[in-house]
Amino acid sequence: EETAEGQLNELINVDSHDEYENRLSRISSALANWMKSVFNMDTTTKEEFDPVWLS
């Protein structure tokens, strides 16, 4: 698994707009999965975290 710093460095060093969008999408998905696991640790609520809330 890549570190956040490594992913950000890859995002900075892109050659095209399409590559930028692809890498940004990958980072966003990783962040959403991380947020989902963090929010789902709260056992007091029954509602599961929805990544759409971040948009």
CSV table of N, CA and C in Angstrom, one decimal:
chain,number,residue,atom,x,y,z
A,1,GLU,N,0.8,-1.2,0.0
A,1,GLU,CA,0.0,0.0,0.0
A,1,GLU,C,0.9,1.2,0.0
A,2,GLU,N,0.5,2.2,-0.8
A,2,GLU,CA,1.3,3.4,-0.9
A,2,GLU,C,1.0,4.4,0.2
A,3,THR,N,1.9,5.2,0.6
A,3,THR,CA,1.7,6.2,1.6
A,3,THR,C,1.0,7.4,0.9
A,4,ALA,N,0.4,8.2,1.7
A,4,ALA,CA,-0.3,9.4,1.2
A,4,ALA,C,0.8,10.4,0.6
A,5,GLU,N,1.9,10.5,1.2
A,5,GLU,CA,3.0,11.4,0.6
A,5,GLU,C,3.4,10.9,-0.7
A,6,GLY,N,3.6,9.5,-0.9
A,6,GLY,CA,4.0,9.0,-2.1
A,6,GLY,C,2.9,9.2,-3.2
A,7,GLN,N,1.7,9.1,-2.8
A,7,GLN,CA,0.6,9.3,-3.8
A,7,GLN,C,0.5,10.8,-4.2
A,8,LEU,N,0.8,11.7,-3.3
A,8,LEU,CA,0.8,13.1,-3.6
A,8,LEU,C,1.9,13.4,-4.5
A,9,ASN,N,3.1,12.9,-4.3
A,9,ASN,CA,4.2,13.1,-5.1
A,9,ASN,C,4.0,12.6,-6.5
A,10,GLU,N,3.3,11.4,-6.7
A,10,GLU,CA,3.0,10.9,-8.0
A,10,GLU,C,2.0,11.9,-8.7
A,11,LEU,N,1.1,12.5,-7.9
A,11,LEU,CA,0.1,13.4,-8.5
A,11,LEU,C,0.8,14.6,-9.0
A,12,ILE,N,1.8,15.1,-8.3
A,12,ILE,CA,2.5,16.3,-8.7
A,12,ILE,C,3.3,16.0,-10.0
A,13,ASN,N,3.9,14.8,-10.1
A,13,ASN,CA,4.8,14.5,-11.3
A,13,ASN,C,4.1,13.8,-12.4
A,14,VAL,N,3.0,14.3,-12.9
A,14,VAL,CA,2.3,13.7,-14.0
A,14,VAL,C,2.6,14.4,-15.3
A,15,ASP,N,2.4,13.7,-16.4
A,15,ASP,CA,2.8,14.2,-17.7
A,15,ASP,C,1.6,14.7,-18.5
A,16,SER,N,0.4,14.3,-18.1
A,16,SER,CA,-0.8,14.7,-18.9
A,16,SER,C,-2.0,14.9,-17.9
A,17,HIS,N,-3.0,15.6,-18.5
A,17,HIS,CA,-4.2,15.9,-17.7
A,17,HIS,C,-4.9,14.6,-17.4
A,18,ASP,N,-5.0,13.7,-18.3
A,18,ASP,CA,-5.7,12.4,-18.1
A,18,ASP,C,-5.0,11.6,-17.0
A,19,GLU,N,-3.7,11.6,-17.0
A,19,GLU,CA,-2.9,10.9,-16.0
A,19,GLU,C,-3.2,11.5,-14.6
A,20,TYR,N,-3.3,12.8,-14.6
A,20,TYR,CA,-3.6,13.6,-13.3
A,20,TYR,C,-5.0,13.2,-12.8
A,21,GLU,N,-6.0,13.1,-13.7
A,21,GLU,CA,-7.3,12.8,-13.3
A,21,GLU,C,-7.3,11.3,-12.8
A,22,ASN,N,-6.6,10.4,-13.4
A,22,ASN,CA,-6.6,9.0,-13.0
A,22,ASN,C,-6.0,8.9,-11.7
A,23,ARG,N,-4.9,9.5,-11.4
A,23,ARG,CA,-4.2,9.4,-10.1
A,23,ARG,C,-5.0,10.1,-9.0
A,24,LEU,N,-5.7,11.2,-9.3
A,24,LEU,CA,-6.5,11.9,-8.4
A,24,LEU,C,-7.7,11.0,-8.0
A,25,SER,N,-8.3,10.4,-8.9
A,25,SER,CA,-9.4,9.5,-8.7
A,25,SER,C,-8.9,8.3,-7.8
A,26,ARG,N,-7.8,7.8,-8.0
A,26,ARG,CA,-7.2,6.7,-7.2
A,26,ARG,C,-7.0,7.2,-5.7
A,27,ILE,N,-6.5,8.4,-5.6
A,27,ILE,CA,-6.2,8.9,-4.2
A,27,ILE,C,-7.6,9.2,-3.5
A,28,SER,N,-8.5,9.7,-4.3
A,28,SER,CA,-9.8,10.0,-3.7
A,28,SER,C,-10.5,8.7,-3.2
A,29,SER,N,-10.4,7.6,-4.0
A,29,SER,CA,-11.0,6.3,-3.6
A,29,SER,C,-10.3,5.8,-2.3
A,30,ALA,N,-9.0,5.9,-2.2
A,30,ALA,CA,-8.3,5.5,-1.1
A,30,ALA,C,-8.7,6.3,0.2
A,31,LEU,N,-8.8,7.6,0.0
A,31,LEU,CA,-9.2,8.4,1.1
A,31,LEU,C,-10.7,8.1,1.6
A,32,ALA,N,-11.5,7.9,0.6
A,32,ALA,CA,-12.9,7.5,1.0
A,32,ALA,C,-13.0,6.2,1.7
A,33,ASN,N,-12.2,5.2,1.3
A,33,ASN,CA,-12.1,3.9,2.0
A,33,ASN,C,-11.6,4.1,3.4
A,34,TRP,N,-10.6,4.9,3.6
A,34,TRP,CA,-10.0,5.2,4.9
A,34,TRP,C,-11.0,5.9,5.8
A,35,MET,N,-11.7,6.9,5.2
A,35,MET,CA,-12.8,7.6,6.0
A,35,MET,C,-13.9,6.7,6.4
A,36,LYS,N,-14.2,5.8,5.5
A,36,LYS,CA,-15.3,4.8,5.8
A,36,LYS,C,-14.9,3.9,7.0
A,37,SER,N,-13.6,3.4,7.0
A,37,SER,CA,-13.2,2.6,8.1
A,37,SER,C,-13.1,3.4,9.4
A,38,VAL,N,-12.7,4.6,9.4
A,38,VAL,CA,-12.6,5.5,10.6
A,38,VAL,C,-14.0,5.7,11.1
A,39,PHE,N,-15.0,6.1,10.3
A,39,PHE,CA,-16.3,6.4,10.7
A,39,PHE,C,-17.1,5.2,11.2
A,40,ASN,N,-16.8,4.1,10.6
A,40,ASN,CA,-17.5,2.8,11.0
A,40,ASN,C,-17.0,2.3,12.3
A,41,MET,N,-15.9,2.8,12.8
A,41,MET,CA,-15.4,2.4,14.2
A,41,MET,C,-16.4,2.9,15.3
A,42,ASP,N,-17.2,3.9,15.0
A,42,ASP,CA,-18.1,4.4,15.9
A,42,ASP,C,-19.3,3.4,16.1
A,43,THR,N,-19.4,2.7,17.2
A,43,THR,CA,-20.4,1.7,17.3
A,43,THR,C,-21.7,2.3,17.9
A,44,THR,N,-21.7,3.5,18.3
A,44,THR,CA,-22.9,4.1,18.9
A,44,THR,C,-23.9,4.4,17.9
A,45,THR,N,-23.6,4.6,16.6
A,45,THR,CA,-24.5,4.8,15.6
A,45,THR,C,-24.7,3.6,14.7
A,46,LYS,N,-25.8,3.4,14.2
A,46,LYS,CA,-26.1,2.2,13.4
A,46,LYS,C,-25.9,2.5,11.9
A,47,GLU,N,-25.8,3.8,11.6
A,47,GLU,CA,-25.7,4.2,10.2
A,47,GLU,C,-24.3,4.0,9.7
A,48,GLU,N,-24.1,3.3,8.6
A,48,GLU,CA,-22.8,3.1,8.0
A,48,GLU,C,-22.4,4.4,7.2
A,49,PHE,N,-21.1,4.7,7.3
A,49,PHE,CA,-20.6,5.9,6.6
A,49,PHE,C,-20.8,5.7,5.1
A,50,ASP,N,-21.2,6.8,4.4
A,50,ASP,CA,-21.4,6.8,3.0
A,50,ASP,C,-20.4,7.8,2.4
A,51,PRO,N,-19.4,7.3,1.5
A,51,PRO,CA,-18.4,8.2,1.0
A,51,PRO,C,-19.0,9.4,0.2
A,52,VAL,N,-20.3,9.3,-0.3
A,52,VAL,CA,-20.9,10.4,-1.0
A,52,VAL,C,-21.0,11.7,-0.1
A,53,TRP,N,-21.0,11.5,1.2
A,53,TRP,CA,-21.1,12.6,2.1
A,53,TRP,C,-19.9,13.5,2.0
A,54,LEU,N,-18.8,13.0,1.4
A,54,LEU,CA,-17.6,13.9,1.3
A,54,LEU,C,-17.7,14.8,0.1
A,55,SER,N,-18.6,14.5,-0.8
A,55,SER,CA,-18.7,15.4,-2.0
A,55,SER,C,-19.6,16.6,-1.8
